[in-house]
PDB file of C-alpha atoms in Angstrom:
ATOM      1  CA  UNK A   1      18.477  -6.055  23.424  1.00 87.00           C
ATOM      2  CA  UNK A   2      17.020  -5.988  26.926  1.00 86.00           C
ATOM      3  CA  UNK A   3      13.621  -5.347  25.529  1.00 88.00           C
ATOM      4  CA  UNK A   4      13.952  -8.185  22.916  1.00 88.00           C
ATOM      5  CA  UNK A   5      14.621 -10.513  25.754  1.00 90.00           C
ATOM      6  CA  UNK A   6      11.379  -9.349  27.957  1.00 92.00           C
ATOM      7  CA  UNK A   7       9.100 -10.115  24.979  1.00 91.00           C
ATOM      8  CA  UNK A   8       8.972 -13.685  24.920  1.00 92.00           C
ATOM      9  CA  UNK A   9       7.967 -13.590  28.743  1.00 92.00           C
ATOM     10  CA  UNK A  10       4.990 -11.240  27.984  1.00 95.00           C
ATOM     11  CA  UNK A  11       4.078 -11.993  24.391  1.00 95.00           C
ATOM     12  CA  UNK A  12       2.006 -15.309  25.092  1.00 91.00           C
ATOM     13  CA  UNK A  13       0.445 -15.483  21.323  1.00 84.00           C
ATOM     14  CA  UNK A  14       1.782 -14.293  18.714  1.00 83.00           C
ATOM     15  CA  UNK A  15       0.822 -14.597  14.517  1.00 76.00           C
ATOM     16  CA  UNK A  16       0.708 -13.155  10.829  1.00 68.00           C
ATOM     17  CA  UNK A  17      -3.192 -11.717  12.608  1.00 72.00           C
ATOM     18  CA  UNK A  18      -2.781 -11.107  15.968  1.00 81.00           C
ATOM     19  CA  UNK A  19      -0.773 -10.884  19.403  1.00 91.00           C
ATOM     20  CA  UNK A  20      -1.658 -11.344  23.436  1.00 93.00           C
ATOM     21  CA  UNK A  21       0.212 -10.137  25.525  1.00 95.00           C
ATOM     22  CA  UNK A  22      -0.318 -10.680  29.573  1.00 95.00           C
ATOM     23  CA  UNK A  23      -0.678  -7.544  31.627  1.00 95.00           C
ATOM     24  CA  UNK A  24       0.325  -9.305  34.886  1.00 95.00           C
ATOM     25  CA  UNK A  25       3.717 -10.069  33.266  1.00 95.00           C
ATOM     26  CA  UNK A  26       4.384  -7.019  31.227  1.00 95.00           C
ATOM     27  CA  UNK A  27       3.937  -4.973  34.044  1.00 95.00           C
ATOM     28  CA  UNK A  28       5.877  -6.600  36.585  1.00 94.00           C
ATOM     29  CA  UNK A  29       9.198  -4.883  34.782  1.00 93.00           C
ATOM     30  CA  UNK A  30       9.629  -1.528  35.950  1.00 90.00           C
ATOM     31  CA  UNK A  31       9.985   0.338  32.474  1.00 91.00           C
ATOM     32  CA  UNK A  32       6.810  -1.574  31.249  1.00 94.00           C
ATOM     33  CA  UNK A  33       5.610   1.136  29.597  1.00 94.00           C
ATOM     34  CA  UNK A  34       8.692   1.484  27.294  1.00 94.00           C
ATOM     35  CA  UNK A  35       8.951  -2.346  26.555  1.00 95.00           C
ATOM     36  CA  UNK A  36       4.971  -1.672  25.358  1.00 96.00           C
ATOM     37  CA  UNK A  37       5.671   1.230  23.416  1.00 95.00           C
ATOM     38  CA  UNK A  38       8.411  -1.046  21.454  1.00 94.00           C
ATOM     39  CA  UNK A  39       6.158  -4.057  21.102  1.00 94.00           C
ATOM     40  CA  UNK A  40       2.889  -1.720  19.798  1.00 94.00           C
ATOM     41  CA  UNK A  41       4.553   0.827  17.470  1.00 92.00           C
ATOM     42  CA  UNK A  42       4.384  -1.578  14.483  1.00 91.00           C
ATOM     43  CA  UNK A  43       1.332  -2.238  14.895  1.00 91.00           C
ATOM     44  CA  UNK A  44       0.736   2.101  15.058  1.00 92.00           C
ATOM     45  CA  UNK A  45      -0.795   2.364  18.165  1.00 93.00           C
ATOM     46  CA  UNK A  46       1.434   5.263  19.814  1.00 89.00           C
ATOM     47  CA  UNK A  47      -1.509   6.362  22.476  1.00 90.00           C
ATOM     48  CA  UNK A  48       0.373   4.384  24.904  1.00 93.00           C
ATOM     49  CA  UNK A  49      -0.411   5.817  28.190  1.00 93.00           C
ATOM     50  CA  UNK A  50      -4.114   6.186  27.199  1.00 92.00           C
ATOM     51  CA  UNK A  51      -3.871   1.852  26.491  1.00 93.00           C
ATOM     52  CA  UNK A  52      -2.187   1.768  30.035  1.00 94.00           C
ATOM     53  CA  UNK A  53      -4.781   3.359  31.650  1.00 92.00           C
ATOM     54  CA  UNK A  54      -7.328   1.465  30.001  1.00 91.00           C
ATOM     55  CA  UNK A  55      -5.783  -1.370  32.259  1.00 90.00           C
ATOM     56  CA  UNK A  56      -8.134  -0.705  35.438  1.00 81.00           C
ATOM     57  CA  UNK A  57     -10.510   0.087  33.566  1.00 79.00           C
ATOM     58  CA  UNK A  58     -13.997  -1.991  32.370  1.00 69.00           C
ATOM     59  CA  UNK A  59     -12.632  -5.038  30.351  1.00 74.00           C
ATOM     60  CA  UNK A  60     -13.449  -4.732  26.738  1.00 82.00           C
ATOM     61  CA  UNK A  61     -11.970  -1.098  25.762  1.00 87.00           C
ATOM     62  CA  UNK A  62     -10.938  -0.695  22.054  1.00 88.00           C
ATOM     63  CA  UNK A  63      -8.114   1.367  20.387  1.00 91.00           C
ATOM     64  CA  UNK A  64      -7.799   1.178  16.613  1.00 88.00           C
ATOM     65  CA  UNK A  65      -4.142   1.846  14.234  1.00 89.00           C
ATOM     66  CA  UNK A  66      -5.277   1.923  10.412  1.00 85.00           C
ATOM     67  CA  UNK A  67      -4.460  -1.581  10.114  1.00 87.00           C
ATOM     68  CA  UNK A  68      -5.374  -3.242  13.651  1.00 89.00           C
ATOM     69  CA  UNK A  69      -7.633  -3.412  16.573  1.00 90.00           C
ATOM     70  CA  UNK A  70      -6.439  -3.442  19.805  1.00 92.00           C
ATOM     71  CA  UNK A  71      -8.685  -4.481  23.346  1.00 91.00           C
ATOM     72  CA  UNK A  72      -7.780  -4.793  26.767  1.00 92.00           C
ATOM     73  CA  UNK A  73      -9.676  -7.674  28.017  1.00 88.00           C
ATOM     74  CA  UNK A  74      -9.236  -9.041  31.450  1.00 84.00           C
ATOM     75  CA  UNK A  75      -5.470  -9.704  32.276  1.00 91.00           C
ATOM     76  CA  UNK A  76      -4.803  -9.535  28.188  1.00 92.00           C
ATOM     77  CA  UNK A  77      -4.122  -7.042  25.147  1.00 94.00           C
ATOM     78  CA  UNK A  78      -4.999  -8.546  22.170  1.00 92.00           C
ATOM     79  CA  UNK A  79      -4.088  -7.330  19.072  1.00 93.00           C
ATOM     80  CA  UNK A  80      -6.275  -7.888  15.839  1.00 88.00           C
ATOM     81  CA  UNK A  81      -6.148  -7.391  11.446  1.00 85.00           C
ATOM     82  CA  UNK A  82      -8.984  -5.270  11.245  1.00 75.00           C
ATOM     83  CA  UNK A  83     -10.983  -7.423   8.979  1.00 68.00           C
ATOM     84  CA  UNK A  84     -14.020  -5.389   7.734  1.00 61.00           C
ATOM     85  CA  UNK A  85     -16.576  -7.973   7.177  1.00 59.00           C
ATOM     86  CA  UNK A  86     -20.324  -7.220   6.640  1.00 62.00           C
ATOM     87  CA  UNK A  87     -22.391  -9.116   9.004  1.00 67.00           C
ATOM     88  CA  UNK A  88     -24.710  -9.781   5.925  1.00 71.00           C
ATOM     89  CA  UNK A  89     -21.609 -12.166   4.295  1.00 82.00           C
ATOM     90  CA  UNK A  90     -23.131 -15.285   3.448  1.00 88.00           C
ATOM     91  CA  UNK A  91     -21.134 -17.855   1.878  1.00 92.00           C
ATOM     92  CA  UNK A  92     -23.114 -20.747  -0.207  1.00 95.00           C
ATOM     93  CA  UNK A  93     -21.069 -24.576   0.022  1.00 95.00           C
ATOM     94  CA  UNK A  94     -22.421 -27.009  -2.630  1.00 95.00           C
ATOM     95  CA  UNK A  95     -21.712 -30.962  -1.708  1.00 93.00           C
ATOM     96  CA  UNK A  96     -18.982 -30.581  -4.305  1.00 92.00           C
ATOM     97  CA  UNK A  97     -17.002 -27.698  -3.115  1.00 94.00           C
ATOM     98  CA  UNK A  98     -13.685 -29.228  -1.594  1.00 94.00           C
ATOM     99  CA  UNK A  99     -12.449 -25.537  -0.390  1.00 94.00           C
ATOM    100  CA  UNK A 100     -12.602 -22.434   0.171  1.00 93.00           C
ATOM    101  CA  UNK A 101     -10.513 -19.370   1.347  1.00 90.00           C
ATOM    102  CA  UNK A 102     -12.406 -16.455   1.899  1.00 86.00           C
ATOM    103  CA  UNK A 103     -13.434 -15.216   4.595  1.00 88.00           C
ATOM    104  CA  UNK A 104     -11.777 -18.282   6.314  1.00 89.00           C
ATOM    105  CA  UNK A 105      -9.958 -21.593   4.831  1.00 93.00           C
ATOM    106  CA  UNK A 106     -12.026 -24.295   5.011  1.00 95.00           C
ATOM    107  CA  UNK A 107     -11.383 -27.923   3.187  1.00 96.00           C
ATOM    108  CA  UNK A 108     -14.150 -30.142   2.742  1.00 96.00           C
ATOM    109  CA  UNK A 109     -14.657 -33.576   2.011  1.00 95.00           C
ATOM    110  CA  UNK A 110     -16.927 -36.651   2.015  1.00 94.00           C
ATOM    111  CA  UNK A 111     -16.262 -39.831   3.393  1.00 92.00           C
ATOM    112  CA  UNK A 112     -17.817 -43.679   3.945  1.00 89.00           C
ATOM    113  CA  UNK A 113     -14.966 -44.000   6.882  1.00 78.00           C
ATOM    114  CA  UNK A 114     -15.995 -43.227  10.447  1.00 72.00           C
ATOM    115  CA  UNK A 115     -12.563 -42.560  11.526  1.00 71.00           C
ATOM    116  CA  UNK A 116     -12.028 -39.427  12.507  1.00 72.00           C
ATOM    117  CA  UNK A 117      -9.236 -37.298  14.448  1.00 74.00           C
ATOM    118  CA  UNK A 118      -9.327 -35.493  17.201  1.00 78.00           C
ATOM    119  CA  UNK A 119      -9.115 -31.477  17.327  1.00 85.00           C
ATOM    120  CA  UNK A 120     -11.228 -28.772  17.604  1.00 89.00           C
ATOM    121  CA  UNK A 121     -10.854 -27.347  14.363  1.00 94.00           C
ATOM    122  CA  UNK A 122     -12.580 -30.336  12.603  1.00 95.00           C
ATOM    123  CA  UNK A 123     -15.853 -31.424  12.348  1.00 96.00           C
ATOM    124  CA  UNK A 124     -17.047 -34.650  11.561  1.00 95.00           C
ATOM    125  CA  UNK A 125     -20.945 -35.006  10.404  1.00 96.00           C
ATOM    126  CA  UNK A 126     -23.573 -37.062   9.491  1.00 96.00           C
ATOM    127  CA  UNK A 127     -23.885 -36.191   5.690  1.00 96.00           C
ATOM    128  CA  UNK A 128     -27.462 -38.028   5.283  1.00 96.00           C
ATOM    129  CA  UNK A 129     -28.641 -34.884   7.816  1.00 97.00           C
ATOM    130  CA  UNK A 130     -27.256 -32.122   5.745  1.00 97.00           C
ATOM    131  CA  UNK A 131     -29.692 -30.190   3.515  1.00 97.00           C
ATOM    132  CA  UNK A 132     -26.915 -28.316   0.507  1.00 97.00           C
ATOM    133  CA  UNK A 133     -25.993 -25.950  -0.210  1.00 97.00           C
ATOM    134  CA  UNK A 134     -24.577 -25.910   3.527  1.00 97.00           C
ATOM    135  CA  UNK A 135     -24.041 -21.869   4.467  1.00 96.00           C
ATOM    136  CA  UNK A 136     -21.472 -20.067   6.367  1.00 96.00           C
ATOM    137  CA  UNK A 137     -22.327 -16.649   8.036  1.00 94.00           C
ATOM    138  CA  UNK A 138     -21.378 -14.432  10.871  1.00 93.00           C
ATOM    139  CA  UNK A 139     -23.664 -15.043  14.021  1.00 93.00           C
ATOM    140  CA  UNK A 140     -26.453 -12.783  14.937  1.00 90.00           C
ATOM    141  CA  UNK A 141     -28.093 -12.313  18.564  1.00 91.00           C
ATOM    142  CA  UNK A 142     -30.892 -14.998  19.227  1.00 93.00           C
ATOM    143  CA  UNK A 143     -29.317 -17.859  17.162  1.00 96.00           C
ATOM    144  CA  UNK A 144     -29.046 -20.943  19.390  1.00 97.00           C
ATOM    145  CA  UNK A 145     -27.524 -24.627  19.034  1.00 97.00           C
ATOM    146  CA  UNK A 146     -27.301 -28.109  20.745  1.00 97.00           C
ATOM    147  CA  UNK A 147     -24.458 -28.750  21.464  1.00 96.00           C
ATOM    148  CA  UNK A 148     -22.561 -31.830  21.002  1.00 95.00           C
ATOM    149  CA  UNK A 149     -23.352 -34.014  23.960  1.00 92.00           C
ATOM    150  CA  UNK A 150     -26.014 -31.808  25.502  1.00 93.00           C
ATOM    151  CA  UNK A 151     -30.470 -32.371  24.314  1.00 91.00           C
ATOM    152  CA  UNK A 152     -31.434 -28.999  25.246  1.00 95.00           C
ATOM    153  CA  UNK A 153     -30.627 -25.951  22.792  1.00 96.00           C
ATOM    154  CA  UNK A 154     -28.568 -22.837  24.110  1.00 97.00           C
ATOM    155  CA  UNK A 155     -27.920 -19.614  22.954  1.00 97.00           C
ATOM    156  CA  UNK A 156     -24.675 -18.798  21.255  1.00 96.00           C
ATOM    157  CA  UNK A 157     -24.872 -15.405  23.318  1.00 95.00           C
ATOM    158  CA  UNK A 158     -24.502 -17.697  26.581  1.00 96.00           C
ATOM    159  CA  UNK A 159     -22.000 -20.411  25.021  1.00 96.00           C
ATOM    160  CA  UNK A 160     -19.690 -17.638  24.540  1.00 95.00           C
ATOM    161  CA  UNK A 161     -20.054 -16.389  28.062  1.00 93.00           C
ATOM    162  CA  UNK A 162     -19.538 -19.826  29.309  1.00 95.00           C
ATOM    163  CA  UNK A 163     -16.315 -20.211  26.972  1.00 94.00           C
ATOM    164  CA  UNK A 164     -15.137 -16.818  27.811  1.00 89.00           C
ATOM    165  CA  UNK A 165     -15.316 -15.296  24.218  1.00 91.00           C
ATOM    166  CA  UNK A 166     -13.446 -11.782  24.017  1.00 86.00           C
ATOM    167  CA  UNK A 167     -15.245  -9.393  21.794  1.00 84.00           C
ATOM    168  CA  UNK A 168     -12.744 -10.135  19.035  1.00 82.00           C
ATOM    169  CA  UNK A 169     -13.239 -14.031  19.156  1.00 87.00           C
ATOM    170  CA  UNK A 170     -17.117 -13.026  18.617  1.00 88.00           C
ATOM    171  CA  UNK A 171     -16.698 -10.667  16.176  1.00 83.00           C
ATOM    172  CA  UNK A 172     -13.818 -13.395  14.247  1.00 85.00           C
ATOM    173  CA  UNK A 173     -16.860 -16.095  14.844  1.00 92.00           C
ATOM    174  CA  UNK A 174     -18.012 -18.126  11.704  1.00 95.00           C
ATOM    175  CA  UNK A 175     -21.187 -20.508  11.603  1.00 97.00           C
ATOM    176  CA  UNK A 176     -21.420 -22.971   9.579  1.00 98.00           C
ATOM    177  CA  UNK A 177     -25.172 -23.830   8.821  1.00 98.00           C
ATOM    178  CA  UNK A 178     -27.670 -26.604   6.867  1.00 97.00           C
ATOM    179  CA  UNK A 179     -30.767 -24.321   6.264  1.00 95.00           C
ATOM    180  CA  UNK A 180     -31.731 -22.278   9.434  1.00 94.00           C
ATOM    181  CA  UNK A 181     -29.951 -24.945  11.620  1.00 97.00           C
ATOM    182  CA  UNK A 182     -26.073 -24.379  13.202  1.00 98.00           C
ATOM    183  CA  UNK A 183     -24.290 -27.054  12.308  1.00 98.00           C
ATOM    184  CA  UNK A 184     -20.833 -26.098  13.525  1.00 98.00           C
ATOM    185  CA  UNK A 185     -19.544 -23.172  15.587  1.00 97.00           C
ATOM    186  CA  UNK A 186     -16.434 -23.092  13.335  1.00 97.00           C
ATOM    187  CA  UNK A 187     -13.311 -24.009  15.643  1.00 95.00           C
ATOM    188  CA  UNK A 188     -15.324 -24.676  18.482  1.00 96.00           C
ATOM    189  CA  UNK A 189     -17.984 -27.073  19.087  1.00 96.00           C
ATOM    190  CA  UNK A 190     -20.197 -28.998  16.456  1.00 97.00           C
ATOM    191  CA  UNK A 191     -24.215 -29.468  17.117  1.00 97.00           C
ATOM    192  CA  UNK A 192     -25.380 -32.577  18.572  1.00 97.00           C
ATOM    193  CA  UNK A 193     -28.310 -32.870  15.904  1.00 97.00           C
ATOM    194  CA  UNK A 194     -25.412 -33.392  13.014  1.00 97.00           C
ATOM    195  CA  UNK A 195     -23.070 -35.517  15.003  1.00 95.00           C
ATOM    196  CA  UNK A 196     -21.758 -39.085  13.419  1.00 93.00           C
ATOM    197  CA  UNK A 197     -24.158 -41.942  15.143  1.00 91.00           C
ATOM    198  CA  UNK A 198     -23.850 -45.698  14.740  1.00 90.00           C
ATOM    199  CA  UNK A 199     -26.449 -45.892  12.423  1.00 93.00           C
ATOM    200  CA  UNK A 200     -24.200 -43.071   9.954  1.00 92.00           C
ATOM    201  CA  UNK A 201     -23.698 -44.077   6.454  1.00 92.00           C
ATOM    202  CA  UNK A 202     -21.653 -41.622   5.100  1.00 94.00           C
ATOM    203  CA  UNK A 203     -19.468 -38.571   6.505  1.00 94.00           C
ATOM    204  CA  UNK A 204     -18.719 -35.344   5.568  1.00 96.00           C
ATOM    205  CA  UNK A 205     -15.847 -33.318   7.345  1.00 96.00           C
ATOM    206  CA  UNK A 206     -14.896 -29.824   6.989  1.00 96.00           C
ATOM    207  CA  UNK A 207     -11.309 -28.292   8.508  1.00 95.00           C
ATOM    208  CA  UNK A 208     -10.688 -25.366   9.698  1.00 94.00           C
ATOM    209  CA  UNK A 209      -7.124 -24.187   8.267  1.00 91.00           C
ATOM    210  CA  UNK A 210      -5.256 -21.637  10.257  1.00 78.00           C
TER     211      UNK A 210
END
């Protein structure tokens, strides 16, 4: 019971994929390493003191269970699904597709209104500037963007240094692309080249579900 009332205050994110949980807080009890014992053991990591050493240790150590990942980065554990995805995944979107689920869920859709709402897993897009079928892969080191708001390209590699990317939100990363261009760093930021202009005619919006 006295466990089950410490997780909220250390558990900061939790879902059906993953959990973070804040080192500064768990450890602040003094049987912290019991109260993480009973928060990872159904996730079957049991190398607990080996994960609490890891704590003053280089950011960015991994543990594995059969089913998740676990990494100690900065002040955070974060707990993953092990999702085994080749890097080599390409996923082909014709103009008519309205969805898909695998390897994320994404709705699409084409519109003549420039409405749009705000959020950061939507993207809004000039469909006149979109060469189909659009593409969705993982990113690979050297690929580079403008993004929205900014003339000058940059390289994903940096943006996620800038945005403070753990390993797992790289390695989770999906791009959505029109040829050899980005067009959207899914979830995150869209390319300037692709953005909805006065002069747009038509729009075409994809949605990130989670």
């Amino acid at each position: 019971e006295s466990i089950d009332k410490v997780k909220p205050k250390v558990i900061t994110t939790m879902d059906k994929d993953s959990l973070v949980i804040d080192i500064k807080q768990l450890t602040k009890h003094k049987y912290y390493s019991v109260i993480l014992r009973e928060i990872l053991i159904p996730y079957g990591f049991n190398q607990i003191d080996k994960i609490i050493n890891a704590f003053n240790t280089v950011s960015g150590k991994i543990f594995e269970s059969d089913l998740y990942m676990l990494l100690i980065n900065r002040d955070e554990i974060i707990i993953s699904c092990r999702k085994d995805y080749s890097n080599n995944l390409s996923v082909n979107i014709s103009k008519d597709l309205d969805e898909i689920t695998d390897p994320i869920n994404l709705i699409f859709s084409i519109s003549d209104s420039i409405k749009w709402e705000e959020g950061m897993n939507i993207a809004y897009l000039d469909y006149d500037k979109l060469t189909f079928p659009l593409t969705i892969r993982r990113w690979v080191e050297g690929d580079v963007f403008f993004p929205l708001g900014m003339t000058d390209k940059k390289k994903l590699s940096d943006f996620f240094i800038d945005n403070k990317f753990s390993l797992f939100d790289k390695k989770n990363c999906w791009l959505l692309c029109s040829e050899n261009d980005i067009v959207w760093i899914i979830g995150h930021r869209i390319d300037d080249r692709f953005k909805i202009t006065k002069t747009t005619k038509k729009s075409y919006i994809a949605k990130l579900l989670i």
